[in-house]
Coordinates of C-alpha atoms in Angstrom, one line a residue:
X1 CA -54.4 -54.3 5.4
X2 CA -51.1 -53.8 7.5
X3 CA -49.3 -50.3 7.0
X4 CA -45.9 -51.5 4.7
X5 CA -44.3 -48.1 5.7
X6 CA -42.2 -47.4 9.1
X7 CA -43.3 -46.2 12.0
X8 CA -40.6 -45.9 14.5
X9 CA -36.6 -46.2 15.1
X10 CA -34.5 -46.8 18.3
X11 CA -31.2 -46.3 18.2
X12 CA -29.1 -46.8 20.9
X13 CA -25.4 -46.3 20.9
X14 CA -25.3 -46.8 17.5
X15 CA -22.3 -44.3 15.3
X16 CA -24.0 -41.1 15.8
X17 CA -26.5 -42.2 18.7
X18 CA -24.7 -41.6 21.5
X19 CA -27.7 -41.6 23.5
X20 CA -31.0 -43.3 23.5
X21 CA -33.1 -41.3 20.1
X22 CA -36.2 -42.6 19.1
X23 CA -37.6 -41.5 15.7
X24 CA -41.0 -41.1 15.0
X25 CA -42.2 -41.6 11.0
X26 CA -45.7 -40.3 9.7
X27 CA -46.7 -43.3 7.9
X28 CA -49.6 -41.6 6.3
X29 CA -47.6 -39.3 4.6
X30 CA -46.1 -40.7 1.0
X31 CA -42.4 -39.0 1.4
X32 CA -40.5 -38.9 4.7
X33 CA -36.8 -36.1 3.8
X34 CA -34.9 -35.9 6.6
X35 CA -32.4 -33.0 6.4
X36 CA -29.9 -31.1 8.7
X37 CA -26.2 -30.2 8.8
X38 CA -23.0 -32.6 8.3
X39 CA -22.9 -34.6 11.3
X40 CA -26.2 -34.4 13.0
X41 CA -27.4 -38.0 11.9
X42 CA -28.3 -38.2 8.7
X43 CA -26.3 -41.0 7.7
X44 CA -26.6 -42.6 11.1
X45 CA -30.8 -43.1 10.5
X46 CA -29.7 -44.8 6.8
X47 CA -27.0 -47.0 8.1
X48 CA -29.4 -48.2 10.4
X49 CA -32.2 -49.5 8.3
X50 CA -29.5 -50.6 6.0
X51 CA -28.4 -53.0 8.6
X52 CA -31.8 -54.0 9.9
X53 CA -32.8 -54.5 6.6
X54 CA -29.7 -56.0 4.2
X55 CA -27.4 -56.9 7.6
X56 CA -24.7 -54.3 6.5
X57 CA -23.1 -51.1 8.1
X58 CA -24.2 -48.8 5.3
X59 CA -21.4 -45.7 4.5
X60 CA -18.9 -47.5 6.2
X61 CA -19.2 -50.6 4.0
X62 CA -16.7 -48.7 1.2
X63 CA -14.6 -46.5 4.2
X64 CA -12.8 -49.5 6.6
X65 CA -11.6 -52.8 6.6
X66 CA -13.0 -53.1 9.9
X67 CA -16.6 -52.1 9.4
X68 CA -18.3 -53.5 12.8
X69 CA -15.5 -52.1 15.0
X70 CA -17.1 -48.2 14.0
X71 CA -20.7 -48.9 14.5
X72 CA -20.8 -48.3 17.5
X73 CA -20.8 -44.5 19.3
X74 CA -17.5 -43.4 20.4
X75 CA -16.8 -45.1 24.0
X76 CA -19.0 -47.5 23.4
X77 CA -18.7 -51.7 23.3
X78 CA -20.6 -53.2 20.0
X79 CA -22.5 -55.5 22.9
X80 CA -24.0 -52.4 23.7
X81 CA -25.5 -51.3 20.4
X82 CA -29.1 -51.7 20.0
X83 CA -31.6 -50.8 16.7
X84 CA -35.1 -51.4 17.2
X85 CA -37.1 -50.6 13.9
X86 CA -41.1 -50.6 13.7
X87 CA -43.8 -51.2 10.8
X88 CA -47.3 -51.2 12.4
X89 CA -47.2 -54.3 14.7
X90 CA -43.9 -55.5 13.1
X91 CA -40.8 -55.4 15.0
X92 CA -37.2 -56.0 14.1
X93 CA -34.1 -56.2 16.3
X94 CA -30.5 -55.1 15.4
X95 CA -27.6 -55.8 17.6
X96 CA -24.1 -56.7 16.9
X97 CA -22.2 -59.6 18.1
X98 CA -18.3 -59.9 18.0
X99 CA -17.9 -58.7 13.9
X100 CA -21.6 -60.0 12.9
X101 CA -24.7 -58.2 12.9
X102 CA -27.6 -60.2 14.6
X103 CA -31.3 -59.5 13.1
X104 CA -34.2 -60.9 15.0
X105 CA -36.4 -62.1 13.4
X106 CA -33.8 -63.5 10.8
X107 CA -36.4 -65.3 8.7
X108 CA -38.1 -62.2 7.1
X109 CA -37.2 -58.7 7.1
X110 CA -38.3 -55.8 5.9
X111 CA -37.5 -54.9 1.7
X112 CA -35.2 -51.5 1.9
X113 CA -33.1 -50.4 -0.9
X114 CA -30.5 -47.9 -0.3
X115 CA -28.9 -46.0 -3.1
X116 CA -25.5 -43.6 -2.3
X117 CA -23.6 -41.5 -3.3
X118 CA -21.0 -44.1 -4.7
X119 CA -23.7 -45.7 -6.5
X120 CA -24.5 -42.7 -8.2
X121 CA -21.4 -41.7 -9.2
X122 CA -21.2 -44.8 -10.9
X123 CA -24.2 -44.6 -12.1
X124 CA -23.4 -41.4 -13.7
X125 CA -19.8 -42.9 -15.0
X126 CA -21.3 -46.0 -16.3
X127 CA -21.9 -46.6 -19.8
X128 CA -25.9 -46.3 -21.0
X129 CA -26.1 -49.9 -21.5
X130 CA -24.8 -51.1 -17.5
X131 CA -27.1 -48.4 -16.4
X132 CA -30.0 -50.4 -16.2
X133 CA -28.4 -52.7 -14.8
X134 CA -27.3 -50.3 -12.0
X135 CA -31.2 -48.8 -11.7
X136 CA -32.5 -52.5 -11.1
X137 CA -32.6 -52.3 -8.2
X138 CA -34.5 -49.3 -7.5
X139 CA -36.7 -48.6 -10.3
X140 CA -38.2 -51.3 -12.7
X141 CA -36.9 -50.5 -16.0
X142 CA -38.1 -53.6 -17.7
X143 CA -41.0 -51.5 -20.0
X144 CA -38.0 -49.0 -20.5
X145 CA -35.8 -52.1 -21.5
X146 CA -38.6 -53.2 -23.3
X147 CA -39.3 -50.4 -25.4
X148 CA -35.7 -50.2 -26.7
X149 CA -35.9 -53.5 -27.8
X150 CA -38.8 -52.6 -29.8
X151 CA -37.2 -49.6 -30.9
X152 CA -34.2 -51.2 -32.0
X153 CA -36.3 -53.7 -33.7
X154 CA -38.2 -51.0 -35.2
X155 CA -35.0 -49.2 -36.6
X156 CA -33.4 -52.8 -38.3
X157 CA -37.1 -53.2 -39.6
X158 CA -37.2 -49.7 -41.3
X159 CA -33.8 -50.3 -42.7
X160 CA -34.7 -53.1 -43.8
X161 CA -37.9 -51.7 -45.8
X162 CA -35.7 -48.7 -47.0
X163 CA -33.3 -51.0 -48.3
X164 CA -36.2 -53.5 -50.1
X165 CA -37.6 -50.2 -51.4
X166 CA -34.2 -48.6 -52.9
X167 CA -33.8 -52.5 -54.7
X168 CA -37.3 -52.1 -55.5
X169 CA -36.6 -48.6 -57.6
X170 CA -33.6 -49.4 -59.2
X171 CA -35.1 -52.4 -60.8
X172 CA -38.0 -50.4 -61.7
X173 CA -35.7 -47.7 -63.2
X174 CA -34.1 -50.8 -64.9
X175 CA -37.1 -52.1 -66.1
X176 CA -38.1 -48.4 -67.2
X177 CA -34.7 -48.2 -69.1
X178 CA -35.3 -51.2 -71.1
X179 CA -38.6 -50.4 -72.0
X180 CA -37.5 -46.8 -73.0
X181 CA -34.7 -48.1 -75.3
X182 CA -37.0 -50.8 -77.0
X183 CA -39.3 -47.8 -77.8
X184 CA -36.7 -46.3 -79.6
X185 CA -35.4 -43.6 -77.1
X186 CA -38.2 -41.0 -77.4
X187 CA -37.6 -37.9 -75.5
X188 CA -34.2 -37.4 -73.8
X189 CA -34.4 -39.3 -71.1
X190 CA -36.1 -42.4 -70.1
X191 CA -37.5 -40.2 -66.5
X192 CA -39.1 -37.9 -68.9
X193 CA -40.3 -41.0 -71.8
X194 CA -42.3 -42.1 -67.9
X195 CA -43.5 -39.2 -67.0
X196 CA -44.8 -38.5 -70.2
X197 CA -46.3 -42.0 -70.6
X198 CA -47.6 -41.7 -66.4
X199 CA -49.9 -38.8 -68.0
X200 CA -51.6 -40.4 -70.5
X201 CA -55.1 -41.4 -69.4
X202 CA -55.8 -45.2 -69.1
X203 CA -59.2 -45.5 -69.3
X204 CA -58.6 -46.6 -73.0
X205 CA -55.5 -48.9 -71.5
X206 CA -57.7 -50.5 -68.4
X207 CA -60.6 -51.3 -71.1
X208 CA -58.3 -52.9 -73.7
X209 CA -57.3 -54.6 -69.9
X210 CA -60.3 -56.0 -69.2
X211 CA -61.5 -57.2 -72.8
X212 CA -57.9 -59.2 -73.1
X213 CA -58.7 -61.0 -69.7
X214 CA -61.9 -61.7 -71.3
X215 CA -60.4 -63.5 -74.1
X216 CA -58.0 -65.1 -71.5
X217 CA -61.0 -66.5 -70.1
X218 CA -62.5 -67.9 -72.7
X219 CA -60.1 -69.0 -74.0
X220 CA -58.8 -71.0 -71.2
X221 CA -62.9 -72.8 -71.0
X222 CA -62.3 -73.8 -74.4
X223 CA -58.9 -75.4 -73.2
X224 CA -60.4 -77.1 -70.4
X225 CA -63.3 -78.1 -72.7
X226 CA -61.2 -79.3 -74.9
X227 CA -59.0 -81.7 -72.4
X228 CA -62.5 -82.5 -71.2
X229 CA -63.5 -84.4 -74.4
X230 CA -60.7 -85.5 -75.3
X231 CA -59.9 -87.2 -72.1
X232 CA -63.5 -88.7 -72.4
X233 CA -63.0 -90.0 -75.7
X234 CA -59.9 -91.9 -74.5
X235 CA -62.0 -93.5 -71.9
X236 CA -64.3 -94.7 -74.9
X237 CA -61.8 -95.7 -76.8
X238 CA -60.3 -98.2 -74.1
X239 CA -64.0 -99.9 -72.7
X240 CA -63.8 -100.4 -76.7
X241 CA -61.0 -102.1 -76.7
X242 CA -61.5 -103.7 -73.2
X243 CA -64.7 -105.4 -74.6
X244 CA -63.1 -106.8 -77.7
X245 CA -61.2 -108.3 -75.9
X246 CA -63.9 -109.4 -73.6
X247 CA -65.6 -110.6 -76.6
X248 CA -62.9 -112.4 -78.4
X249 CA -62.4 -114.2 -74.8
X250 CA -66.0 -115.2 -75.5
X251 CA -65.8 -116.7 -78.8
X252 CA -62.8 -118.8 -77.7
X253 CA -64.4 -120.1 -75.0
X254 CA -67.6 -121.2 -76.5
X255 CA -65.0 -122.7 -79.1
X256 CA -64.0 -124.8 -76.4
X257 CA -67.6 -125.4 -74.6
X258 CA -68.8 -126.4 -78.0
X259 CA -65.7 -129.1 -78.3
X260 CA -66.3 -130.3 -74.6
X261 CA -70.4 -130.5 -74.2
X262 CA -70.8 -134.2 -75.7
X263 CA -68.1 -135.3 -72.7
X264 CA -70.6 -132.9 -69.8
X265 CA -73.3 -134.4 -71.6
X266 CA -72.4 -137.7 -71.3
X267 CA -70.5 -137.1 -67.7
X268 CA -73.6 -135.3 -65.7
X269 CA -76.4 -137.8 -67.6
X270 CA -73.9 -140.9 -66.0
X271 CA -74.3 -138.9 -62.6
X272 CA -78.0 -138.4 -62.1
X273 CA -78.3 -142.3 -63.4
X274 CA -75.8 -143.6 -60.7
X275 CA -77.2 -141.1 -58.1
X276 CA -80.6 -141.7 -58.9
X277 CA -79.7 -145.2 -58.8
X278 CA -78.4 -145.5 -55.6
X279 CA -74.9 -146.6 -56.9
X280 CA -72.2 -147.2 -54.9
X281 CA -70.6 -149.5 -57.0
X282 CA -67.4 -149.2 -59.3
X283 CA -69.3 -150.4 -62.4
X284 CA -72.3 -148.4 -63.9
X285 CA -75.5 -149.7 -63.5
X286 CA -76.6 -148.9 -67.2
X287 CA -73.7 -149.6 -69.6
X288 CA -71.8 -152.0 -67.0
X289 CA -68.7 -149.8 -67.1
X290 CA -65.7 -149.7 -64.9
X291 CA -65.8 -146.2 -63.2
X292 CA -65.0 -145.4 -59.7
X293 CA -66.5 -143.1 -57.6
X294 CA -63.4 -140.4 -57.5
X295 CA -63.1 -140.4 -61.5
X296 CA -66.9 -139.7 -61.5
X297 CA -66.6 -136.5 -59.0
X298 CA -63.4 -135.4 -60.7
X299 CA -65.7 -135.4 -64.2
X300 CA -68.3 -133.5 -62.4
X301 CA -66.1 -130.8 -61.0
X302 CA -64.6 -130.4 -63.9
X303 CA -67.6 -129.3 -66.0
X304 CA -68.7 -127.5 -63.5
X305 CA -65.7 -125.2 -63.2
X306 CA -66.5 -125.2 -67.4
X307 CA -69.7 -123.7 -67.0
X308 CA -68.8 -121.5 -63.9
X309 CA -65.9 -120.1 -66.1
X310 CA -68.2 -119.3 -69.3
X311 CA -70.8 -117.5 -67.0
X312 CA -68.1 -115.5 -65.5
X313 CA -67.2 -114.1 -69.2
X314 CA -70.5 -113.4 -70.3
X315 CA -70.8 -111.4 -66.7
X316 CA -67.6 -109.4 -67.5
X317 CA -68.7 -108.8 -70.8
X318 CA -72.5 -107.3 -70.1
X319 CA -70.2 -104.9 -67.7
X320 CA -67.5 -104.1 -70.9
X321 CA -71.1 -102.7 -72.7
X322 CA -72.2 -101.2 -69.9
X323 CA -68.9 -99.3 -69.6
X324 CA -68.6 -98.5 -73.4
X325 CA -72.5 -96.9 -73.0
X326 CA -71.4 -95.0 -69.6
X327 CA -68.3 -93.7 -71.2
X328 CA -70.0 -93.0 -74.7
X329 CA -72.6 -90.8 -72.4
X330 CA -70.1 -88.8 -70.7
X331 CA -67.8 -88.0 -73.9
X332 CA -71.6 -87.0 -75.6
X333 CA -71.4 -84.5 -72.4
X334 CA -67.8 -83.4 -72.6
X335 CA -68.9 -82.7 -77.0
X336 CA -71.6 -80.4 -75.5
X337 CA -70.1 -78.5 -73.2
X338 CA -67.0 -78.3 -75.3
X339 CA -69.6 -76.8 -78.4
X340 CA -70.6 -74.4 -76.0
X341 CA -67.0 -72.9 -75.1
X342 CA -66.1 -72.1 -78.5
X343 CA -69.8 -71.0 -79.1
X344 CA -68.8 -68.8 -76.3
X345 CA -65.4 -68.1 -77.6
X346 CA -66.5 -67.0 -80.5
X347 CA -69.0 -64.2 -79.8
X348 CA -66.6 -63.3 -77.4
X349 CA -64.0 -62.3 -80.6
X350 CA -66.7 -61.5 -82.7
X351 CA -67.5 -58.6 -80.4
X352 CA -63.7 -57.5 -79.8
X353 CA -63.0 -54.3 -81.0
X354 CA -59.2 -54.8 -80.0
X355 CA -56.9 -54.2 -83.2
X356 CA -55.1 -57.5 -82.5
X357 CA -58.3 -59.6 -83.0
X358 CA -60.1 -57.9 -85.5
X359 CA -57.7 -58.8 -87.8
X360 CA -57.9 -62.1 -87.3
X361 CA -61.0 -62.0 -88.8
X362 CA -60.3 -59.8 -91.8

């Protein structure tokens, strides 16, 4: 894996360099301070990676309109300034041409952040909120960022629960007012009517519970029971009625079967003669009749239909009694199981010992 910290620098005639300096990094060491009085070059080493690195002149970027024109050492041209900077195998470099710094390679060069004094006087000056914002840069403050958010979040959410819970009490005290007034005022206040009330021991209470929601219970079987039957004795009721009808579509048409079987009779008896016969006539071969051909099939279709309809209301009206017997089964199954809800209903009040119920019973 290549080393990602620097190794060398060459400076030549650059601001403090006014000779030829080569600087040598340890890059297995994790912090490189470079120290020394005003003027020996401190800011000279920083300006340079600054413009290697971001293509700017560093501390004289805020100082001078002309910025370029001091890079390079006193009596010396700009053509003449040279940075050379060195990562492992990795070399970048820095010259200066007319007012423009020239990096070579352009394409990629090396990530260096430099933070000044300026920037941390603003950074000290700035509101909390841009100072984040300022830090971006240098330090990744996106978990810090993060953790406010939640934090604010947090905070509305407690209010939020403090202020549900301060509704919450005031409608109990409410509640606990009302209560306290309906029981006549007892006590002198309604905080002391509760507490007094809070002591009392509820086994009694959560028994009297239980044996109520017992009755609820049973009650509501008997209910459902109930709807049970009676919804299956409706469904009786209607196949009743459904095959009286059935049946009084029966007798009416038997009525008219009855009135129309001399005419089949006498229709299909013609038919098997003339078919049986051969005919192809338009007289009949036994009683020397005009008839043709058309008249005889319309005849024939016509008691057929006849017959085809009475068979269909007989076949309706087998399945009317099979659905009176089907629904007469199911209501004699709702009647049971509705007998055996208030069968249970009963022993359950039987065996009440609640005040309420007993009396019932008295």
């Amino acid at each position: 894996m290549k080393s990602l910290r620097i190794t060398e620098l060459h400076l030549t005639y650059f601001r403090g360099a006014t000779n030829k300096a080569v600087i040598k990094f340890d890059s297995q060491k994790p912090l490189v301070v470079v120290f020394g009085e005003n003027g020996t070059g401190k800011s000279t080493i920083v300006d340079a990676l600054d413009l290697i690195a971001n293509g700017k002149v560093g501390s004289l970027e805020d100082r001078s309109s002309a910025k370029m024109s001091h890079a390079p050492a006193i009596g010396r041209k700009a053509t003449e300034v040279n940075i050379t900077l060195m990562r492992g195998t990795q070399k970048w470099i820095g010259t200066i041409k007319g007012t423009k710094p020239q990096i070579a390679p352009a394409d990629v060069r090396p990530a260096i952040s430099i933070l000044r004094r300026s920037q941390l006087l603003q950074l000290v000056e700035a509101v909390p909120t841009k100072r984040y914002e300022a830090l971006q840069g240098f330090i990744d403050v996106s978990g810090i960022e993060n953790s406010e958010f939640e934090l604010d979040r947090a905070v509305k959410s407690s209010k939020q629960e403090i202020a549900s819970a301060i509704a919450n009490r005031l409608k109990a005290e409410e509640q606990l007012a009302e209560l306290w007034a309906s029981n006549g005022k007892p006590d002198n206040t309604w905080m002391e009517w509760a507490k007094t009330k809070s002591e009392i021991d509820t086994t009694e209470l959560v028994e009297q519970i239980s044996e109520f929601n017992s009755l609820i219970a049973t009650c509501e079987s008997y209910t459902s029971s109930f709807k049970s039957y009676d919804t299956a004795i409706t469904a009786v009721t209607d196949a009743k009625i459904a095959l009286a009808d059935l049946v009084k579509e029966r007798g009416d048409a038997l009525v008219l079967w009855t009135e129309r079987t001399p005419k089949i009779i006498e229709t299909l008896t013609a038919a098997e003669s003339l078919i049986n016969a051969g005919w192809d006539q338009e007289s009949c071969p036994i009683c020397q009749q005009q008839i043709a051909p058309e008249v005889l099939k319309l005849r024939v279709s016509d008691a057929l239909d006849a017959m085809k309809s009475l068979k269909d209301i007989f076949d309706r009206e087998a399945k009317g009694v099979k659905a009176v017997e089907l629904a007469e089964h199911a209501a004699a199954g709702r009647k049971s199981a509705l007998l055996e809800a208030i069968r249970g209903m009963l022993g359950v009040f039987k065996a009440s010992t609640l005040d309420s119920v007993t009396k019932l019973g008295a």
